[in-house]
Short mmCIF file of C-alpha atoms in Angstrom, two decimals:
data_model
loop_
_atom_site.label_atom_id
_atom_site.label_comp_id
_atom_site.label_asym_id
_atom_site.label_seq_id
_atom_site.Cartn_x
_atom_site.Cartn_y
_atom_site.Cartn_z
CA MET A 589 0.53 225.20 161.27
CA ARG A 590 -0.21 223.07 158.95
CA THR A 591 -0.30 223.60 155.37
CA PRO A 592 -2.21 222.18 152.73
CA ALA A 593 0.54 219.97 151.65
CA TYR A 594 1.24 218.68 154.26
CA ARG A 595 -1.76 217.79 155.13
CA GLU A 596 -2.08 215.98 151.69
CA TRP A 597 1.16 214.37 152.26
CA ARG A 598 -0.30 213.28 156.18
CA ALA A 599 -3.54 211.93 154.34
CA GLY A 600 -1.24 209.38 151.60
CA VAL A 601 1.29 208.69 155.06
CA GLU A 602 -2.28 207.38 156.58
CA SER A 603 -3.58 206.22 153.92
CA VAL A 604 -0.94 203.42 153.75
CA GLN A 605 -1.02 202.88 157.66
CA GLY A 606 2.80 204.22 157.27
CA CYS A 607 4.32 201.95 154.80
CA LEU A 608 8.11 203.10 155.04
CA GLN A 609 7.86 202.81 150.84
CA PRO A 610 4.68 204.03 149.24
CA VAL A 611 4.14 203.59 145.45
CA ARG A 612 2.59 206.93 144.67
CA LEU A 613 0.07 207.05 141.95
CA VAL A 614 -1.79 209.33 139.92
CA GLY A 615 -4.77 208.24 138.15
CA LYS A 616 -8.93 207.15 138.20
CA PHE A 617 -10.56 204.09 139.02
CA GLU A 618 -14.39 203.59 138.63
CA VAL A 619 -17.01 200.87 139.52
CA ARG A 620 -20.00 200.35 137.24
CA HIS A 621 -22.94 198.28 137.55
CA MET A 622 -22.64 195.41 134.94
CA GLY A 623 -25.68 195.14 133.51
CA THR A 624 -26.60 198.65 133.21
CA GLY A 625 -22.96 200.89 132.36
CA ASP A 626 -23.61 203.01 135.39
CA LEU A 627 -21.43 205.01 137.92
CA ILE A 628 -21.55 202.93 140.98
CA ALA A 629 -18.44 204.68 142.32
CA SER A 630 -14.93 206.62 141.05
CA ARG A 631 -11.38 208.17 142.35
CA GLN A 632 -9.58 210.46 140.47
CA GLY A 633 -6.32 212.12 141.33
CA ARG A 634 -3.48 211.02 143.28
CA VAL A 635 -3.54 207.70 145.46
CA TRP A 636 -0.67 206.35 148.13
CA ALA A 637 -0.02 202.15 147.30
CA SER A 638 1.20 199.92 150.13
CA CYS A 639 4.71 198.11 149.17
CA GLY A 640 2.81 194.95 150.05
CA THR A 641 6.33 193.43 151.19
CA ARG A 642 6.22 191.12 154.03
CA ARG A 643 10.10 191.55 155.60
CA SER A 644 9.50 194.27 158.41
CA ALA A 645 12.73 195.27 158.10
CA VAL A 646 11.49 196.79 154.93
CA CYS A 647 8.72 197.78 155.86
CA PRO A 648 6.87 196.98 159.63
CA THR A 649 3.61 198.07 158.22
CA CYS A 650 3.13 195.61 155.20
CA ALA A 651 4.87 193.28 157.14
CA GLU A 652 1.98 193.08 159.75
CA ARG A 653 -0.52 192.34 157.65
CA TYR A 654 1.75 189.60 155.45
CA ALA A 655 2.57 188.34 158.74
CA ALA A 656 -1.40 188.62 159.18
CA ASP A 657 -2.46 186.66 155.89
CA ALA A 658 -0.01 184.00 156.79
CA TRP A 659 -1.80 183.38 160.02
CA HIS A 660 -5.09 183.55 158.78
CA LEU A 661 -2.83 180.81 155.94
CA ILE A 662 -1.12 178.21 158.72
CA HIS A 663 -4.42 178.45 160.95
CA ALA A 664 -6.81 177.41 158.50
CA GLY A 665 -5.18 174.81 157.90
CA MET A 666 -5.05 173.09 161.68
CA SER A 667 -9.36 174.28 162.67
CA GLY A 668 -10.68 175.09 159.19
CA GLY A 669 -11.63 178.63 158.38
CA LYS A 670 -10.83 180.43 154.60
CA GLY A 671 -13.22 177.50 152.29
CA VAL A 672 -11.80 175.31 155.07
CA PRO A 673 -13.79 172.75 157.06
CA ALA A 674 -13.76 172.94 160.26
CA THR A 675 -13.11 168.90 160.30
CA VAL A 676 -10.50 169.65 159.24
CA ALA A 677 -9.21 169.47 162.67
CA ARG A 678 -9.72 166.32 163.25
CA SER A 679 -6.97 165.40 161.06
CA THR A 680 -2.96 164.04 162.14
CA ARG A 681 -0.74 166.40 162.17
CA LEU A 682 2.59 167.55 163.43
CA PHE A 683 5.17 170.87 163.95
CA VAL A 684 8.42 169.85 162.15
CA THR A 685 11.79 171.58 162.05
CA LEU A 686 13.89 170.27 159.81
CA THR A 687 17.69 172.64 159.39
CA ALA A 688 20.90 172.77 157.83
CA PRO A 689 23.54 169.79 157.67
CA SER A 690 27.00 171.66 159.80
CA PHE A 691 29.64 173.74 158.19
CA GLY A 692 32.00 173.65 161.55
CA PRO A 693 31.88 175.14 164.50
CA VAL A 694 30.36 177.84 165.09
CA HIS A 695 29.89 180.15 168.97
CA ASN A 696 26.57 179.21 170.52
CA ARG A 697 25.25 178.59 173.87
CA PRO A 698 24.63 175.08 174.91
CA GLY A 699 23.03 175.82 178.17
CA LYS A 700 24.51 173.44 180.87
CA ARG A 701 28.26 173.68 178.92
CA PRO A 702 30.21 176.49 178.14
CA CYS A 703 30.53 177.12 174.36
CA THR A 704 32.78 174.90 171.74
CA CYS A 705 35.66 177.89 172.22
CA ARG A 706 35.37 177.69 176.23
CA ARG A 707 33.41 180.23 176.72
CA TRP A 708 29.65 181.27 178.10
CA HIS A 709 28.22 183.13 175.50
CA PRO A 710 24.96 185.32 177.02
CA GLU A 711 22.25 185.76 174.86
CA GLY A 712 22.93 188.59 171.69
CA HIS A 713 26.39 188.04 171.43
CA PRO A 714 27.72 189.37 168.16
CA LEU A 715 29.45 186.02 168.50
CA LEU A 716 26.80 183.78 168.97
CA GLY A 717 26.53 181.43 164.60
CA ASN A 718 29.83 182.71 163.90
CA PRO A 719 32.79 180.25 163.25
CA ILE A 720 34.88 179.34 165.46
CA ASN A 721 37.70 179.07 163.41
CA PRO A 722 36.41 181.53 159.83
CA ASP A 723 39.62 179.65 157.49
CA THR A 724 38.41 176.25 157.98
CA TYR A 725 34.38 176.91 157.38
CA ASP A 726 32.70 175.17 154.30
CA TYR A 727 31.11 178.93 153.34
CA PRO A 728 31.08 177.55 149.39
CA GLY A 729 29.07 174.39 151.01
CA ALA A 730 27.46 176.30 153.24
CA VAL A 731 25.87 178.97 150.02
CA LEU A 732 25.48 175.32 148.14
CA TRP A 733 23.39 173.91 150.66
CA GLN A 734 21.38 177.02 151.01
CA ALA A 735 20.68 177.21 147.10
CA HIS A 736 19.18 173.67 147.02
CA SER A 737 17.52 173.35 150.15
CA GLY A 738 14.36 174.05 147.80
CA LYS A 739 14.75 171.25 145.77
CA LEU A 740 15.86 169.02 149.55
CA TRP A 741 12.17 170.45 150.47
CA HIS A 742 10.81 168.93 148.15
CA ARG A 743 12.97 165.88 147.62
CA PHE A 744 11.36 165.16 151.51
CA THR A 745 7.51 165.94 150.69
CA ILE A 746 7.98 163.18 148.36
CA ALA A 747 10.20 160.44 150.55
CA LEU A 748 7.26 161.54 153.12
CA ARG A 749 4.55 160.02 150.81
CA ARG A 750 6.66 156.77 150.05
CA ALA A 751 6.85 156.52 153.53
CA VAL A 752 4.19 157.31 154.39
CA ALA A 753 2.01 154.55 151.99
CA ALA A 754 4.64 151.68 152.68
CA ALA A 755 3.61 152.19 156.18
CA GLY A 756 0.00 151.72 155.46
CA GLY A 757 1.68 148.55 153.27
CA LEU A 758 0.48 150.47 150.12
CA THR A 759 1.72 151.67 147.09
CA VAL A 760 2.43 155.39 146.39
CA ARG A 761 -0.24 155.07 143.93
CA GLU A 762 -2.83 153.21 145.74
CA SER A 763 -2.43 155.36 148.90
CA GLY A 764 -4.23 158.14 147.31
CA ALA A 765 -7.21 155.90 147.98
CA HIS A 766 -7.02 156.43 151.41
CA LEU A 767 -4.83 159.38 152.24
CA ARG A 768 -3.60 162.88 151.81
CA ILE A 769 -0.43 164.74 152.87
CA SER A 770 -0.45 168.10 152.69
CA TYR A 771 2.12 171.03 154.68
CA ALA A 772 2.52 174.67 155.22
CA LYS A 773 6.18 175.71 155.50
CA VAL A 774 8.28 178.47 156.94
CA ALA A 775 11.89 179.16 156.03
CA GLU A 776 13.78 181.00 159.06
CA TYR A 777 17.15 182.14 158.79
CA GLN A 778 19.38 180.84 161.47
CA ARG A 779 21.85 183.09 163.00
CA ARG A 780 24.64 180.65 161.21
CA GLY A 781 23.14 182.16 158.40
CA LEU A 782 21.64 178.92 156.67
CA VAL A 783 18.08 178.37 156.58
CA HIS A 784 15.80 176.26 159.13
CA PHE A 785 12.53 174.94 157.23
CA HIS A 786 9.53 174.92 159.93
CA ALA A 787 6.56 173.02 158.82
CA ILE A 788 2.40 171.82 159.69
CA VAL A 789 2.45 168.71 158.23
CA ARG A 790 -1.12 167.10 158.09
CA ALA A 791 -2.05 163.90 157.39
CA ASP A 792 -6.26 164.31 155.40
CA GLY A 793 -8.41 161.26 153.88
CA PRO A 794 -8.67 160.97 150.64
CA SER A 795 -10.74 163.80 149.64
CA GLY A 796 -8.35 166.15 151.68
CA PRO A 797 -9.33 167.74 154.48
CA ASP A 798 -13.30 167.52 154.35
CA SER A 799 -12.69 163.63 155.30
CA SER A 800 -10.21 162.04 157.97
CA PRO A 801 -7.18 160.16 157.45
CA PRO A 802 -7.05 156.34 157.82
CA GLY A 803 -6.85 155.33 161.72
CA TRP A 804 -3.32 153.44 160.95
CA LEU A 805 -2.10 156.95 160.77
CA THR A 806 -1.82 157.87 163.96
CA PRO A 807 0.83 160.74 165.39
CA ASP A 808 3.75 158.49 165.80
CA VAL A 809 3.29 156.61 162.14
CA LEU A 810 3.34 159.78 160.53
CA ALA A 811 6.54 160.65 162.99
CA ASP A 812 8.09 158.38 161.83
CA ALA A 813 7.60 158.76 158.45
CA VAL A 814 9.32 162.06 158.57
CA ARG A 815 12.07 161.30 160.22
CA SER A 816 12.88 158.39 157.87
CA ALA A 817 12.35 160.89 154.61
CA ALA A 818 14.71 163.75 156.08
CA SER A 819 17.38 160.71 156.79
CA SER A 820 16.92 159.72 153.51
CA VAL A 821 16.92 162.74 150.76
CA GLN A 822 19.80 163.99 149.38
CA VAL A 823 20.67 166.42 146.45
CA ASP A 824 23.96 166.18 144.56
CA THR A 825 25.94 168.43 143.38
CA ALA A 826 29.89 169.44 142.64
CA ARG A 827 32.39 171.72 144.18
CA PRO A 828 34.17 174.28 142.22
CA ASP A 829 36.99 171.92 141.34
CA GLY A 830 34.70 169.03 140.66
CA THR A 831 34.30 166.91 143.81
CA PRO A 832 30.82 165.76 144.80
CA LEU A 833 29.39 167.56 147.55
CA PRO A 834 26.15 165.46 148.89
CA LEU A 835 23.79 167.84 150.49
CA ARG A 836 21.91 166.63 153.43
CA TRP A 837 19.59 167.87 156.23
CA GLY A 838 21.20 168.46 159.58
CA THR A 839 20.87 165.64 162.02
CA GLN A 840 18.38 168.23 164.14
CA VAL A 841 15.07 167.05 163.03
CA ASP A 842 11.99 167.93 165.55
CA VAL A 843 8.75 166.72 164.95
CA LYS A 844 6.26 167.74 167.75
CA ASP A 845 2.57 166.10 167.23
CA ILE A 846 -0.25 168.49 167.11
CA THR A 847 -2.91 166.66 166.63
CA ALA A 848 -5.92 167.47 168.12
CA THR A 849 -7.11 165.20 171.17
CA ASP A 850 -9.40 167.18 173.64
CA ILE A 851 -11.72 168.69 170.08
CA ASP A 852 -15.54 168.06 170.02
CA ILE A 853 -16.59 170.24 166.41
CA PRO A 854 -20.97 169.97 166.87
CA ASP A 855 -22.45 169.48 163.81
CA GLY A 856 -21.97 173.65 163.50
CA GLY A 857 -18.65 173.43 163.17
CA ASP A 858 -17.66 175.45 166.34
CA ASP A 859 -14.91 174.92 168.00
CA ASP A 860 -15.98 173.95 171.82
CA ASP A 861 -12.96 173.49 173.15
CA GLY A 862 -10.86 176.95 174.23
CA ASP A 863 -7.73 175.06 174.93
CA GLN A 864 -6.94 173.54 171.56
CA VAL A 865 -7.79 177.35 170.20
CA VAL A 866 -5.18 179.26 171.90
CA ARG A 867 -3.26 176.30 171.60
CA ASP A 868 -3.70 176.72 167.84
CA ASN A 869 -3.73 180.22 167.20
CA ARG A 870 -0.10 180.58 168.86
CA LEU A 871 1.37 177.86 167.03
CA ALA A 872 -0.05 179.54 163.05
CA GLY A 873 1.13 183.63 164.64
CA TYR A 874 4.70 181.57 165.70
CA ILE A 875 5.06 179.76 162.51
CA ALA A 876 3.84 183.08 160.33
CA LYS A 877 6.49 185.83 162.19
CA TYR A 878 8.86 184.46 160.60
CA ALA A 879 7.84 184.50 157.07
CA THR A 880 8.51 188.36 158.46
CA LYS A 881 12.14 187.51 159.30
CA GLY A 882 15.74 188.42 156.90
CA THR A 883 19.33 187.01 157.09
CA GLY A 884 19.33 188.98 160.48
CA ALA A 885 22.80 190.42 158.20
CA THR A 886 22.47 194.45 157.93
CA GLU A 887 21.46 195.78 154.90
CA THR A 888 20.94 192.51 152.98
CA GLY A 889 17.91 191.94 152.61
CA ASP A 890 16.51 194.68 151.64
CA ARG A 891 17.85 194.80 148.54
CA ARG A 892 20.22 193.47 145.70
CA ILE A 893 24.52 193.04 145.73
CA ARG A 894 25.54 194.93 142.58
CA SER A 895 29.01 194.62 142.38
CA GLN A 896 32.28 193.38 144.54
CA ALA A 897 32.72 196.87 146.05
CA HIS A 898 28.76 196.73 146.47
CA ILE A 899 30.26 193.82 149.08
CA ASP A 900 33.00 195.30 150.44
CA ARG A 901 31.12 198.92 151.88
CA LEU A 902 28.12 196.26 153.50
CA GLN A 903 27.45 196.73 157.53
CA VAL A 904 27.96 193.45 157.82
CA SER A 905 29.13 190.41 160.36
CA ALA A 906 32.14 188.90 158.92
CA HIS A 907 30.67 185.53 158.74
CA HIS A 908 27.24 187.73 157.11
CA ARG A 909 30.83 189.38 154.29
CA ALA A 910 31.93 186.01 153.90
CA MET A 911 28.91 184.30 152.77
CA ILE A 912 27.94 186.75 150.66
CA GLN A 913 30.91 187.28 148.70
CA ALA A 914 30.93 183.06 149.06
CA ALA A 915 27.70 183.42 146.04
CA TRP A 916 28.91 186.27 144.51
CA ASP A 917 32.27 184.61 143.98
CA LEU A 918 30.28 181.02 143.31
CA GLY A 919 27.69 183.12 141.18
CA GLY A 920 30.45 183.97 138.69
CA LEU A 921 31.53 180.70 137.74
CA ASP A 922 29.03 178.87 134.40
CA GLN A 923 28.91 175.46 136.34
CA TYR A 924 26.39 177.27 138.64
CA ALA A 925 24.81 179.71 136.15
CA GLU A 926 21.42 178.00 136.98
CA LEU A 927 21.33 178.32 140.35
CA LYS A 928 21.93 182.23 139.97
CA LEU A 929 23.78 183.23 142.56
CA ARG A 930 24.83 186.89 142.77
CA HIS A 931 20.75 187.59 142.29
CA TRP A 932 20.51 185.67 145.16
CA ALA A 933 23.62 186.72 147.24
CA HIS A 934 22.39 189.57 149.40
CA MET A 935 19.62 186.49 150.96
CA LEU A 936 23.07 184.14 151.62
CA GLY A 937 22.32 181.98 148.15
CA PHE A 938 19.00 181.01 149.76
CA ARG A 939 16.71 181.37 146.52
CA GLY A 940 13.11 179.70 147.89
CA HIS A 941 9.65 181.12 148.55
CA PHE A 942 9.97 182.23 152.48
CA LEU A 943 5.83 180.49 152.88
CA THR A 944 4.87 177.72 150.93
CA LYS A 945 2.82 175.19 151.02
CA SER A 946 0.48 172.06 149.09
CA ARG A 947 -2.40 172.64 147.30
CA ILE A 948 -4.75 171.68 149.46
CA TYR A 949 -3.22 172.51 152.23
CA SER A 950 -5.24 175.57 152.90
CA THR A 951 -6.28 179.01 151.28
CA THR A 952 -4.01 181.50 149.33
CA PHE A 953 -2.84 184.74 149.80
CA LYS A 954 -4.24 185.54 146.62
CA ASN A 955 -7.32 184.42 147.65
CA LEU A 956 -7.06 186.44 150.97
CA ARG A 957 -5.81 189.48 149.30
CA ALA A 958 -9.31 188.72 146.90
CA GLU A 959 -11.09 188.91 149.81
CA ARG A 960 -9.92 192.56 150.07
CA ARG A 961 -10.76 193.66 147.11
CA THR A 962 -14.71 192.24 147.28
CA HIS A 963 -14.67 194.03 151.14
CA GLN A 964 -14.02 197.05 149.06
CA ILE A 965 -15.99 196.87 146.80
CA GLN A 966 -19.57 195.98 149.01
CA THR A 967 -18.75 198.56 150.96
CA ALA A 968 -18.76 200.90 147.90
CA LEU A 969 -22.22 198.91 146.41
CA THR A 970 -23.89 199.83 150.27
CA ASP A 971 -22.53 203.75 150.19
CA ALA A 972 -24.34 203.69 146.88
CA GLY A 973 -27.40 202.29 148.40
CA LEU A 974 -26.70 198.66 146.28
CA PRO A 975 -27.47 194.77 147.21
CA GLU A 976 -23.98 193.67 148.10
CA ASP A 977 -24.30 190.67 145.60
CA THR A 978 -24.64 193.88 142.70
CA ASP A 979 -22.06 192.53 139.36
CA VAL A 980 -20.43 195.40 138.93
CA ILE A 981 -16.68 195.98 136.27
CA VAL A 982 -14.11 197.84 138.43
CA VAL A 983 -11.58 199.94 136.21
CA ASN A 984 -8.59 201.07 136.95
CA ASP A 985 -6.04 204.36 135.06
CA TRP A 986 -2.69 204.67 137.31
CA GLN A 987 0.34 205.92 136.55
CA ILE A 988 3.23 206.11 139.05
CA LEU A 989 4.52 209.30 139.68
CA GLY A 990 7.70 208.03 142.95
CA VAL A 991 7.92 205.62 145.47
CA GLY A 992 9.45 205.93 149.12
CA TYR A 993 9.55 209.28 150.47
CA ASP A 994 11.64 212.98 148.30
CA SER A 995 13.92 212.83 151.36
CA ARG A 996 15.02 211.16 155.35
CA GLU A 997 13.22 214.12 157.22
CA GLN A 998 9.70 212.34 156.06
CA LEU A 999 10.81 208.86 156.18
CA GLU A 1000 10.90 209.25 159.73
CA LEU A 1001 7.83 210.79 160.33
CA ALA A 1002 5.92 208.24 158.26
CA ALA A 1003 7.63 205.84 160.48
CA ALA A 1004 6.57 207.33 163.57
CA ILE A 1005 3.15 207.86 162.39
CA GLY A 1006 3.69 203.38 161.28
CA ASP A 1007 4.60 202.90 164.74
CA ARG A 1008 1.41 205.21 166.01
CA ILE A 1009 -1.30 203.86 164.10
CA ARG A 1010 0.23 199.87 164.82
CA SER A 1011 0.84 200.58 168.05
CA ALA A 1012 -3.65 201.79 168.29
CA ARG A 1013 -4.47 198.94 166.59
CA ARG A 1014 -2.78 195.95 168.70
CA GLN A 1015 -4.07 198.39 172.12
CA ALA A 1016 -8.13 197.86 169.65
CA ARG A 1017 -7.14 194.01 169.23
CA GLU A 1018 -5.58 194.02 173.33
CA GLU A 1019 -9.05 196.12 175.06
CA PRO A 1020 -11.70 193.15 174.65
CA ARG A 1021 -10.05 190.73 176.04
#
């Protein structure tokens, strides 16, 4: 027989869609009419709030919501919506992948040839991504590259704008009157523990996504500028012994033209080309899913490293342990204090955001979350029989009771409830198709 306590607990789990790290709160909130002060809606007592993580290894439910927001953010910059005009679909755009350089040969699956170790490795083999010779692998160099990869990306975007301007015979200052370059990029860990950057790079007219780029800025011109910028930028640092260490992108720079060539946007702004819609949807989903991935090293992306003993107890591969150890050791040196490598050792030295974009690319996570809050308020107004545009004040007064669950059994049951909810949601999305 289900007790009242269990029913209350299960209602809390379902209210956060099976979140695995819920924040339990007690307090109240009120929605009041801004003009009269009349109470429109209220609630008090205990409520649960989702943890909001992006990492699927920590909480699949919240990661799914994060991925959905990431999809909208990426997709709006390609096809319009969320405040971005549909005419943005006519802009020149590329799908770009920048990789890390080599810090030593690793086991891989090169296709028609065996690995460098002269053996064939099936997909998922535990050796994939691990150094062939760990004793000669450049772990300090790999960690320092990872720690500076955000700065390297920033310099790439500056060099890209310069290269595009030069292609049009313009200075960077002059190019602002003719075009704008924007991007959205996501970081993805490779098996070897270093990140790729996948990005949509878009060229617009001078006012942004509501204007078209100049005719000379073709996909080929933009692709040449990307390759030129990627090969030209460098971040200089030093090894612990003072030896200079120039940091650059890897030689593998992948550039694909994803400019819409067969799209028709009538005055209403609707996209008539189903194939193009499907391609944009899939690419947005492809990029968004990487925003929820971790490092690929068990137990590392979930919590910060606290001590050497913590490193010794980690259930990780020898390669990932060596990456974490290198970050921890370098983080103890004064010359790398500003990198805060011990703080980011669990991320193998990577200190950047997993999904970033330029200001004019599309909407923001903040705006997407604000849309959800607005929808919730409008629902409360409708339930109260008031117009949706009524001006209101929302007053919150909450205190934290705890985070997570009280036992492993509760966690496992919540995970099962979350799996069922997500499965039902996916099935509901697929049924109309």
